[in-house]
């Protein structure tokens, strides 16, 4: 990261939201896709609850948080006030937080290892809940990043189904920060296609249009809607 933004978060998310919606529509038109085939997941880490409430009032219904702890402090109250919201976990999940994650999230996008699958399967059974699951693929094979390695993805997906009885809805990736994302989107789309997975969560503020051209069904957009985050929080991804 280069510049450290001075003012985290715009108080009014509607301007950013309008621009992002227009850009999604434009990208869909260029790709010959129905805009309804792309879900905007508003990446809301570090965004305070009052701004989220305004975003929901402006029609945003799907939100993604990175940390179980932060989601727990913000979302139960918001969801009580605003029905119909959908909450995704888009950050790495520790196995010992599987219980809380299953209780809190409608979609968990960061499934990436057998121990976590086991914990999620157990919690789904115990709680009678079935959050939709995406498997995160570390397309750039970055050592510090979560996700299954691309060459291990097929076997892992088979294990999810056969060993753990988990239904996987799609794949997610976070390409390396300084790389051209296109090859990563192509790689993820290829793994999804050969495994018969309909969901593709890829594309963030700087590259969601490109991700849509590569078939993204979910784009995770934060700063383009809410404004820049402080650097310390940027580093969590
Ligand atoms: C924060 C985050 C995003 C959104 O990033 P922006 O660049 O702010 O759009 C997307 N995906 C993940 C996993 C994130 O942590």
PDB file of C-alpha atoms and ligand atoms in Angstrom:
ATOM      1  CA  UNK A   1       0.000   0.000   0.000  1.00  0.00           C
ATOM      2  CA  UNK A   2       1.284   3.458  -0.781  1.00  0.00           C
ATOM      3  CA  UNK A   3      -0.785   6.389   0.426  1.00  0.00           C
ATOM      4  CA  UNK A   4      -2.353   6.220   3.858  1.00  0.00           C
ATOM      5  CA  UNK A   5      -5.822   7.727   3.563  1.00  0.00           C
ATOM      6  CA  UNK A   6      -6.549  10.587   5.924  1.00  0.00           C
ATOM      7  CA  UNK A   7     -10.270  10.096   6.334  1.00  0.00           C
ATOM      8  CA  UNK A   8     -11.516   6.587   6.664  1.00  0.00           C
ATOM      9  CA  UNK A   9     -15.129   6.171   5.578  1.00  0.00           C
ATOM     10  CA  UNK A  10     -17.424   8.543   3.891  1.00  0.00           C
ATOM     11  CA  UNK A  11     -20.359   9.346   6.125  1.00  0.00           C
ATOM     12  CA  UNK A  12     -22.645   8.938   3.121  1.00  0.00           C
ATOM     13  CA  UNK A  13     -22.175   5.693   1.219  1.00  0.00           C
ATOM     14  CA  UNK A  14     -24.891   6.356  -1.361  1.00  0.00           C
ATOM     15  CA  UNK A  15     -22.691   8.236  -3.848  1.00  0.00           C
ATOM     16  CA  UNK A  16     -20.098   5.484  -3.968  1.00  0.00           C
ATOM     17  CA  UNK A  17     -22.849   2.916  -4.134  1.00  0.00           C
ATOM     18  CA  UNK A  18     -24.479   4.586  -7.130  1.00  0.00           C
ATOM     19  CA  UNK A  19     -21.194   4.673  -9.013  1.00  0.00           C
ATOM     20  CA  UNK A  20     -20.444   1.033  -8.227  1.00  0.00           C
ATOM     21  CA  UNK A  21     -23.908  -0.061  -9.328  1.00  0.00           C
ATOM     22  CA  UNK A  22     -23.517   1.830 -12.609  1.00  0.00           C
ATOM     23  CA  UNK A  23     -20.115   0.243 -13.183  1.00  0.00           C
ATOM     24  CA  UNK A  24     -21.489  -3.236 -12.487  1.00  0.00           C
ATOM     25  CA  UNK A  25     -24.280  -2.643 -14.977  1.00  0.00           C
ATOM     26  CA  UNK A  26     -21.831  -1.376 -17.569  1.00  0.00           C
ATOM     27  CA  UNK A  27     -19.554  -4.372 -17.097  1.00  0.00           C
ATOM     28  CA  UNK A  28     -22.535  -6.724 -17.418  1.00  0.00           C
ATOM     29  CA  UNK A  29     -23.706  -5.032 -20.601  1.00  0.00           C
ATOM     30  CA  UNK A  30     -20.236  -5.290 -22.134  1.00  0.00           C
ATOM     31  CA  UNK A  31     -20.023  -8.952 -21.142  1.00  0.00           C
ATOM     32  CA  UNK A  32     -23.539  -9.713 -22.398  1.00  0.00           C
ATOM     33  CA  UNK A  33     -24.599 -10.698 -18.891  1.00  0.00           C
ATOM     34  CA  UNK A  34     -27.735 -10.042 -16.892  1.00  0.00           C
ATOM     35  CA  UNK A  35     -26.876  -7.623 -14.056  1.00  0.00           C
ATOM     36  CA  UNK A  36     -28.991  -9.784 -11.779  1.00  0.00           C
ATOM     37  CA  UNK A  37     -26.413 -12.544 -12.209  1.00  0.00           C
ATOM     38  CA  UNK A  38     -23.910 -10.489 -10.185  1.00  0.00           C
ATOM     39  CA  UNK A  39     -24.359 -10.028  -6.435  1.00  0.00           C
ATOM     40  CA  UNK A  40     -22.749  -6.970  -4.913  1.00  0.00           C
ATOM     41  CA  UNK A  41     -21.273  -7.946  -1.553  1.00  0.00           C
ATOM     42  CA  UNK A  42     -20.469  -4.729   0.312  1.00  0.00           C
ATOM     43  CA  UNK A  43     -17.182  -5.335   2.143  1.00  0.00           C
ATOM     44  CA  UNK A  44     -17.924  -3.575   5.399  1.00  0.00           C
ATOM     45  CA  UNK A  45     -14.955  -4.255   7.667  1.00  0.00           C
ATOM     46  CA  UNK A  46     -14.193  -1.217   9.847  1.00  0.00           C
ATOM     47  CA  UNK A  47     -17.357   0.562   8.647  1.00  0.00           C
ATOM     48  CA  UNK A  48     -19.414   1.773  11.617  1.00  0.00           C
ATOM     49  CA  UNK A  49     -22.980   0.618  12.167  1.00  0.00           C
ATOM     50  CA  UNK A  50     -24.619   3.978  11.409  1.00  0.00           C
ATOM     51  CA  UNK A  51     -23.024   4.075   7.949  1.00  0.00           C
ATOM     52  CA  UNK A  52     -24.116   0.495   7.349  1.00  0.00           C
ATOM     53  CA  UNK A  53     -27.641   1.436   8.281  1.00  0.00           C
ATOM     54  CA  UNK A  54     -27.558   4.213   5.682  1.00  0.00           C
ATOM     55  CA  UNK A  55     -26.185   1.795   3.105  1.00  0.00           C
ATOM     56  CA  UNK A  56     -29.005  -0.643   3.839  1.00  0.00           C
ATOM     57  CA  UNK A  57     -31.530   2.180   3.545  1.00  0.00           C
ATOM     58  CA  UNK A  58     -30.047   2.895   0.104  1.00  0.00           C
ATOM     59  CA  UNK A  59     -30.887  -0.656  -0.883  1.00  0.00           C
ATOM     60  CA  UNK A  60     -27.727  -2.644  -0.108  1.00  0.00           C
ATOM     61  CA  UNK A  61     -28.749  -6.036   1.208  1.00  0.00           C
ATOM     62  CA  UNK A  62     -25.590  -8.167   1.100  1.00  0.00           C
ATOM     63  CA  UNK A  63     -22.598  -7.407   3.300  1.00  0.00           C
ATOM     64  CA  UNK A  64     -19.241  -9.089   3.864  1.00  0.00           C
ATOM     65  CA  UNK A  65     -17.208  -8.944   7.053  1.00  0.00           C
ATOM     66  CA  UNK A  66     -13.648 -10.149   7.596  1.00  0.00           C
ATOM     67  CA  UNK A  67     -13.658 -10.960  11.256  1.00  0.00           C
ATOM     68  CA  UNK A  68     -16.101 -12.939  13.344  1.00  0.00           C
ATOM     69  CA  UNK A  69     -15.445 -10.715  16.349  1.00  0.00           C
ATOM     70  CA  UNK A  70     -16.211  -7.464  14.520  1.00  0.00           C
ATOM     71  CA  UNK A  71     -19.284  -8.962  12.854  1.00  0.00           C
ATOM     72  CA  UNK A  72     -20.596 -10.044  16.239  1.00  0.00           C
ATOM     73  CA  UNK A  73     -20.425  -6.531  17.592  1.00  0.00           C
ATOM     74  CA  UNK A  74     -22.109  -4.875  14.594  1.00  0.00           C
ATOM     75  CA  UNK A  75     -24.590  -7.191  12.926  1.00  0.00           C
ATOM     76  CA  UNK A  76     -27.025  -8.808  15.361  1.00  0.00           C
ATOM     77  CA  UNK A  77     -28.532  -5.422  16.255  1.00  0.00           C
ATOM     78  CA  UNK A  78     -28.574  -4.231  12.638  1.00  0.00           C
ATOM     79  CA  UNK A  79     -30.229  -7.410  11.452  1.00  0.00           C
ATOM     80  CA  UNK A  80     -32.876  -7.085  14.085  1.00  0.00           C
ATOM     81  CA  UNK A  81     -33.715  -3.582  12.887  1.00  0.00           C
ATOM     82  CA  UNK A  82     -33.416  -4.297   9.164  1.00  0.00           C
ATOM     83  CA  UNK A  83     -34.875  -7.593   8.007  1.00  0.00           C
ATOM     84  CA  UNK A  84     -33.692  -9.371   4.879  1.00  0.00           C
ATOM     85  CA  UNK A  85     -29.973  -8.657   5.086  1.00  0.00           C
ATOM     86  CA  UNK A  86     -27.490 -11.316   4.047  1.00  0.00           C
ATOM     87  CA  UNK A  87     -24.136 -11.557   5.790  1.00  0.00           C
ATOM     88  CA  UNK A  88     -21.010 -13.152   4.292  1.00  0.00           C
ATOM     89  CA  UNK A  89     -17.744 -14.013   6.009  1.00  0.00           C
ATOM     90  CA  UNK A  90     -15.003 -13.060   3.534  1.00  0.00           C
ATOM     91  CA  UNK A  91     -11.961 -13.183   5.838  1.00  0.00           C
ATOM     92  CA  UNK A  92     -10.025 -16.192   7.118  1.00  0.00           C
ATOM     93  CA  UNK A  93     -11.799 -18.343   9.698  1.00  0.00           C
ATOM     94  CA  UNK A  94     -10.096 -19.958  12.683  1.00  0.00           C
ATOM     95  CA  UNK A  95     -11.409 -23.411  13.482  1.00  0.00           C
ATOM     96  CA  UNK A  96     -12.250 -22.418  17.055  1.00  0.00           C
ATOM     97  CA  UNK A  97     -14.583 -19.719  15.676  1.00  0.00           C
ATOM     98  CA  UNK A  98     -16.582 -22.136  13.503  1.00  0.00           C
ATOM     99  CA  UNK A  99     -19.441 -22.256  15.999  1.00  0.00           C
ATOM    100  CA  UNK A 100     -19.889 -18.502  16.018  1.00  0.00           C
ATOM    101  CA  UNK A 101     -19.425 -18.254  12.265  1.00  0.00           C
ATOM    102  CA  UNK A 102     -22.144 -20.820  11.554  1.00  0.00           C
ATOM    103  CA  UNK A 103     -24.464 -19.001  13.953  1.00  0.00           C
ATOM    104  CA  UNK A 104     -23.812 -15.558  12.484  1.00  0.00           C
ATOM    105  CA  UNK A 105     -23.213 -15.825   8.729  1.00  0.00           C
ATOM    106  CA  UNK A 106     -25.441 -16.797   5.814  1.00  0.00           C
ATOM    107  CA  UNK A 107     -22.449 -17.457   3.587  1.00  0.00           C
ATOM    108  CA  UNK A 108     -18.885 -18.437   4.536  1.00  0.00           C
ATOM    109  CA  UNK A 109     -16.495 -17.701   1.672  1.00  0.00           C
ATOM    110  CA  UNK A 110     -13.200 -18.744   3.277  1.00  0.00           C
ATOM    111  CA  UNK A 111     -13.361 -22.536   3.579  1.00  0.00           C
ATOM    112  CA  UNK A 112      -9.834 -23.754   2.891  1.00  0.00           C
ATOM    113  CA  UNK A 113      -8.723 -26.720   4.997  1.00  0.00           C
ATOM    114  CA  UNK A 114      -9.924 -30.105   6.242  1.00  0.00           C
ATOM    115  CA  UNK A 115      -9.929 -29.180   9.944  1.00  0.00           C
ATOM    116  CA  UNK A 116     -12.211 -26.257   9.227  1.00  0.00           C
ATOM    117  CA  UNK A 117     -14.516 -28.447   7.113  1.00  0.00           C
ATOM    118  CA  UNK A 118     -14.821 -30.871   9.983  1.00  0.00           C
ATOM    119  CA  UNK A 119     -15.654 -28.102  12.451  1.00  0.00           C
ATOM    120  CA  UNK A 120     -18.171 -26.507  10.075  1.00  0.00           C
ATOM    121  CA  UNK A 121     -19.889 -29.825   9.367  1.00  0.00           C
ATOM    122  CA  UNK A 122     -20.202 -30.492  13.100  1.00  0.00           C
ATOM    123  CA  UNK A 123     -21.595 -27.033  13.807  1.00  0.00           C
ATOM    124  CA  UNK A 124     -24.058 -27.220  10.909  1.00  0.00           C
ATOM    125  CA  UNK A 125     -25.409 -30.435  12.387  1.00  0.00           C
ATOM    126  CA  UNK A 126     -25.552 -29.113  15.933  1.00  0.00           C
ATOM    127  CA  UNK A 127     -27.145 -25.806  15.059  1.00  0.00           C
ATOM    128  CA  UNK A 128     -29.392 -27.038  12.261  1.00  0.00           C
ATOM    129  CA  UNK A 129     -28.048 -24.255  10.082  1.00  0.00           C
ATOM    130  CA  UNK A 130     -26.608 -24.531   6.598  1.00  0.00           C
ATOM    131  CA  UNK A 131     -24.692 -21.421   5.603  1.00  0.00           C
ATOM    132  CA  UNK A 132     -23.716 -21.528   1.932  1.00  0.00           C
ATOM    133  CA  UNK A 133     -20.026 -22.284   1.568  1.00  0.00           C
ATOM    134  CA  UNK A 134     -17.390 -21.040  -0.836  1.00  0.00           C
ATOM    135  CA  UNK A 135     -13.911 -22.505  -0.998  1.00  0.00           C
ATOM    136  CA  UNK A 136     -11.144 -19.924  -1.035  1.00  0.00           C
ATOM    137  CA  UNK A 137      -8.339 -20.608  -3.508  1.00  0.00           C
ATOM    138  CA  UNK A 138      -4.926 -19.014  -3.020  1.00  0.00           C
ATOM    139  CA  UNK A 139      -4.494 -18.427  -6.759  1.00  0.00           C
ATOM    140  CA  UNK A 140      -1.172 -16.639  -6.319  1.00  0.00           C
ATOM    141  CA  UNK A 141       0.176 -19.321  -3.937  1.00  0.00           C
ATOM    142  CA  UNK A 142       1.118 -16.547  -1.507  1.00  0.00           C
ATOM    143  CA  UNK A 143       2.494 -18.009   1.719  1.00  0.00           C
ATOM    144  CA  UNK A 144       0.815 -15.445   3.992  1.00  0.00           C
ATOM    145  CA  UNK A 145      -2.591 -15.759   2.368  1.00  0.00           C
ATOM    146  CA  UNK A 146      -5.471 -18.077   3.222  1.00  0.00           C
ATOM    147  CA  UNK A 147      -6.891 -20.452   0.645  1.00  0.00           C
ATOM    148  CA  UNK A 148      -6.223 -23.880  -0.786  1.00  0.00           C
ATOM    149  CA  UNK A 149      -3.484 -24.055  -3.408  1.00  0.00           C
ATOM    150  CA  UNK A 150      -4.841 -24.239  -6.967  1.00  0.00           C
ATOM    151  CA  UNK A 151      -3.297 -27.641  -7.665  1.00  0.00           C
ATOM    152  CA  UNK A 152      -4.943 -29.069  -4.548  1.00  0.00           C
ATOM    153  CA  UNK A 153      -8.357 -27.524  -5.149  1.00  0.00           C
ATOM    154  CA  UNK A 154      -9.980 -30.443  -7.011  1.00  0.00           C
ATOM    155  CA  UNK A 155      -9.069 -32.950  -4.298  1.00  0.00           C
ATOM    156  CA  UNK A 156     -10.127 -30.561  -1.570  1.00  0.00           C
ATOM    157  CA  UNK A 157     -13.518 -30.000  -3.207  1.00  0.00           C
ATOM    158  CA  UNK A 158     -14.021 -33.754  -3.455  1.00  0.00           C
ATOM    159  CA  UNK A 159     -13.159 -34.112   0.237  1.00  0.00           C
ATOM    160  CA  UNK A 160     -15.598 -31.332   1.160  1.00  0.00           C
ATOM    161  CA  UNK A 161     -18.410 -33.299  -0.429  1.00  0.00           C
ATOM    162  CA  UNK A 162     -17.432 -36.882   0.247  1.00  0.00           C
ATOM    163  CA  UNK A 163     -15.614 -36.752   3.567  1.00  0.00           C
ATOM    164  CA  UNK A 164     -17.447 -33.897   5.262  1.00  0.00           C
ATOM    165  CA  UNK A 165     -20.806 -33.926   3.492  1.00  0.00           C
ATOM    166  CA  UNK A 166     -20.540 -30.213   2.772  1.00  0.00           C
ATOM    167  CA  UNK A 167     -22.257 -28.610  -0.179  1.00  0.00           C
ATOM    168  CA  UNK A 168     -19.931 -26.095  -1.823  1.00  0.00           C
ATOM    169  CA  UNK A 169     -21.635 -23.273  -3.706  1.00  0.00           C
ATOM    170  CA  UNK A 170     -18.604 -21.711  -5.327  1.00  0.00           C
ATOM    171  CA  UNK A 171     -15.037 -20.464  -5.156  1.00  0.00           C
ATOM    172  CA  UNK A 172     -13.455 -17.264  -3.889  1.00  0.00           C
ATOM    173  CA  UNK A 173     -10.065 -15.672  -4.478  1.00  0.00           C
ATOM    174  CA  UNK A 174      -8.081 -12.579  -3.503  1.00  0.00           C
ATOM    175  CA  UNK A 175      -5.373 -12.140  -6.164  1.00  0.00           C
ATOM    176  CA  UNK A 176      -1.943 -10.806  -5.156  1.00  0.00           C
ATOM    177  CA  UNK A 177      -2.126  -7.063  -4.543  1.00  0.00           C
ATOM    178  CA  UNK A 178       0.314  -5.941  -7.226  1.00  0.00           C
ATOM    179  CA  UNK A 179      -0.460  -8.479  -9.942  1.00  0.00           C
ATOM    180  CA  UNK A 180      -2.696  -8.323 -13.001  1.00  0.00           C
ATOM    181  CA  UNK A 181      -5.815 -10.018 -11.623  1.00  0.00           C
ATOM    182  CA  UNK A 182      -7.000 -11.404 -14.988  1.00  0.00           C
ATOM    183  CA  UNK A 183      -4.991 -14.667 -14.923  1.00  0.00           C
ATOM    184  CA  UNK A 184      -6.192 -15.273 -11.367  1.00  0.00           C
ATOM    185  CA  UNK A 185      -9.817 -14.806 -12.396  1.00  0.00           C
ATOM    186  CA  UNK A 186      -9.286 -17.175 -15.330  1.00  0.00           C
ATOM    187  CA  UNK A 187      -7.671 -19.758 -13.080  1.00  0.00           C
ATOM    188  CA  UNK A 188     -10.519 -19.586 -10.521  1.00  0.00           C
ATOM    189  CA  UNK A 189     -13.195 -19.770 -13.222  1.00  0.00           C
ATOM    190  CA  UNK A 190     -11.505 -22.859 -14.690  1.00  0.00           C
ATOM    191  CA  UNK A 191     -11.425 -24.690 -11.358  1.00  0.00           C
ATOM    192  CA  UNK A 192     -15.087 -23.814 -10.753  1.00  0.00           C
ATOM    193  CA  UNK A 193     -16.144 -24.957 -14.228  1.00  0.00           C
ATOM    194  CA  UNK A 194     -14.448 -28.344 -14.041  1.00  0.00           C
ATOM    195  CA  UNK A 195     -15.934 -28.946 -10.596  1.00  0.00           C
ATOM    196  CA  UNK A 196     -19.436 -27.915 -11.596  1.00  0.00           C
ATOM    197  CA  UNK A 197     -19.572 -24.962  -9.183  1.00  0.00           C
ATOM    198  CA  UNK A 198     -21.866 -22.067 -10.101  1.00  0.00           C
ATOM    199  CA  UNK A 199     -20.517 -19.413  -7.691  1.00  0.00           C
ATOM    200  CA  UNK A 200     -17.470 -17.249  -8.392  1.00  0.00           C
ATOM    201  CA  UNK A 201     -16.599 -14.636  -5.771  1.00  0.00           C
ATOM    202  CA  UNK A 202     -13.902 -12.457  -7.264  1.00  0.00           C
ATOM    203  CA  UNK A 203     -13.252  -8.781  -7.903  1.00  0.00           C
ATOM    204  CA  UNK A 204     -12.820  -5.904  -5.447  1.00  0.00           C
ATOM    205  CA  UNK A 205     -12.964  -2.112  -5.750  1.00  0.00           C
ATOM    206  CA  UNK A 206     -10.227  -1.791  -8.355  1.00  0.00           C
ATOM    207  CA  UNK A 207     -11.025  -4.796 -10.518  1.00  0.00           C
ATOM    208  CA  UNK A 208     -14.662  -5.856 -10.164  1.00  0.00           C
ATOM    209  CA  UNK A 209     -15.483  -4.920 -13.772  1.00  0.00           C
ATOM    210  CA  UNK A 210     -12.707  -7.185 -15.007  1.00  0.00           C
ATOM    211  CA  UNK A 211     -13.917  -9.942 -12.670  1.00  0.00           C
ATOM    212  CA  UNK A 212     -17.422  -9.639 -14.138  1.00  0.00           C
ATOM    213  CA  UNK A 213     -15.939 -10.043 -17.622  1.00  0.00           C
ATOM    214  CA  UNK A 214     -14.414 -13.296 -16.327  1.00  0.00           C
ATOM    215  CA  UNK A 215     -17.710 -14.587 -14.943  1.00  0.00           C
ATOM    216  CA  UNK A 216     -17.838 -13.328 -11.341  1.00  0.00           C
ATOM    217  CA  UNK A 217     -21.193 -13.999  -9.672  1.00  0.00           C
ATOM    218  CA  UNK A 218     -20.187 -12.154  -6.467  1.00  0.00           C
ATOM    219  CA  UNK A 219     -18.033  -9.023  -6.326  1.00  0.00           C
ATOM    220  CA  UNK A 220     -16.763  -7.867  -2.932  1.00  0.00           C
ATOM    221  CA  UNK A 221     -16.499  -4.108  -2.953  1.00  0.00           C
ATOM    222  CA  UNK A 222     -15.480  -2.013   0.050  1.00  0.00           C
ATOM    223  CA  UNK A 223     -13.569   1.217  -0.436  1.00  0.00           C
ATOM    224  CA  UNK A 224     -15.327   2.192  -3.687  1.00  0.00           C
ATOM    225  CA  UNK A 225     -18.548   2.362  -1.661  1.00  0.00           C
ATOM    226  CA  UNK A 226     -17.449   3.399   1.807  1.00  0.00           C
ATOM    227  CA  UNK A 227     -14.234   5.321   1.152  1.00  0.00           C
ATOM    228  CA  UNK A 228     -10.712   4.336   2.107  1.00  0.00           C
ATOM    229  CA  UNK A 229      -9.913   2.357   5.219  1.00  0.00           C
ATOM    230  CA  UNK A 230      -7.023   3.131   7.558  1.00  0.00           C
ATOM    231  CA  UNK A 231      -3.858   1.255   6.634  1.00  0.00           C
ATOM    232  CA  UNK A 232      -3.847  -0.996   9.641  1.00  0.00           C
ATOM    233  CA  UNK A 233      -7.102  -2.537   8.522  1.00  0.00           C
ATOM    234  CA  UNK A 234      -6.021  -2.804   4.900  1.00  0.00           C
ATOM    235  CA  UNK A 235      -3.352  -5.187   6.008  1.00  0.00           C
ATOM    236  CA  UNK A 236      -5.845  -7.755   7.228  1.00  0.00           C
ATOM    237  CA  UNK A 237      -6.410  -8.937   3.694  1.00  0.00           C
TER     238      UNK A 237
HETATM  239  C1  LIG B   1     -11.746  -5.724   2.230  1.00  0.00           C
HETATM  240  C2  LIG B   1     -11.978  -6.847   1.304  1.00  0.00           C
HETATM  241  C3  LIG B   1     -12.550  -6.652   0.053  1.00  0.00           C
HETATM  242  C4  LIG B   1     -12.897  -5.290  -0.483  1.00  0.00           C
HETATM  243  O1  LIG B   1     -11.748  -4.565  -0.734  1.00  0.00           O
HETATM  244  P1  LIG B   1     -11.834  -3.106  -1.429  1.00  0.00           P
HETATM  245  O2  LIG B   1     -10.530  -2.975  -2.100  1.00  0.00           O
HETATM  246  O3  LIG B   1     -12.031  -2.138  -0.325  1.00  0.00           O
HETATM  247  O4  LIG B   1     -12.969  -3.140  -2.359  1.00  0.00           O
HETATM  248  C5  LIG B   1     -12.781  -7.773  -0.729  1.00  0.00           C
HETATM  249  N1  LIG B   1     -12.464  -9.000  -0.325  1.00  0.00           N
HETATM  250  C6  LIG B   1     -11.895  -9.241   0.878  1.00  0.00           C
HETATM  251  C7  LIG B   1     -11.574 -10.621   1.262  1.00  0.00           C
HETATM  252  C8  LIG B   1     -11.643  -8.167   1.717  1.00  0.00           C
HETATM  253  O5  LIG B   1     -11.061  -8.402   2.892  1.00  0.00           O
END
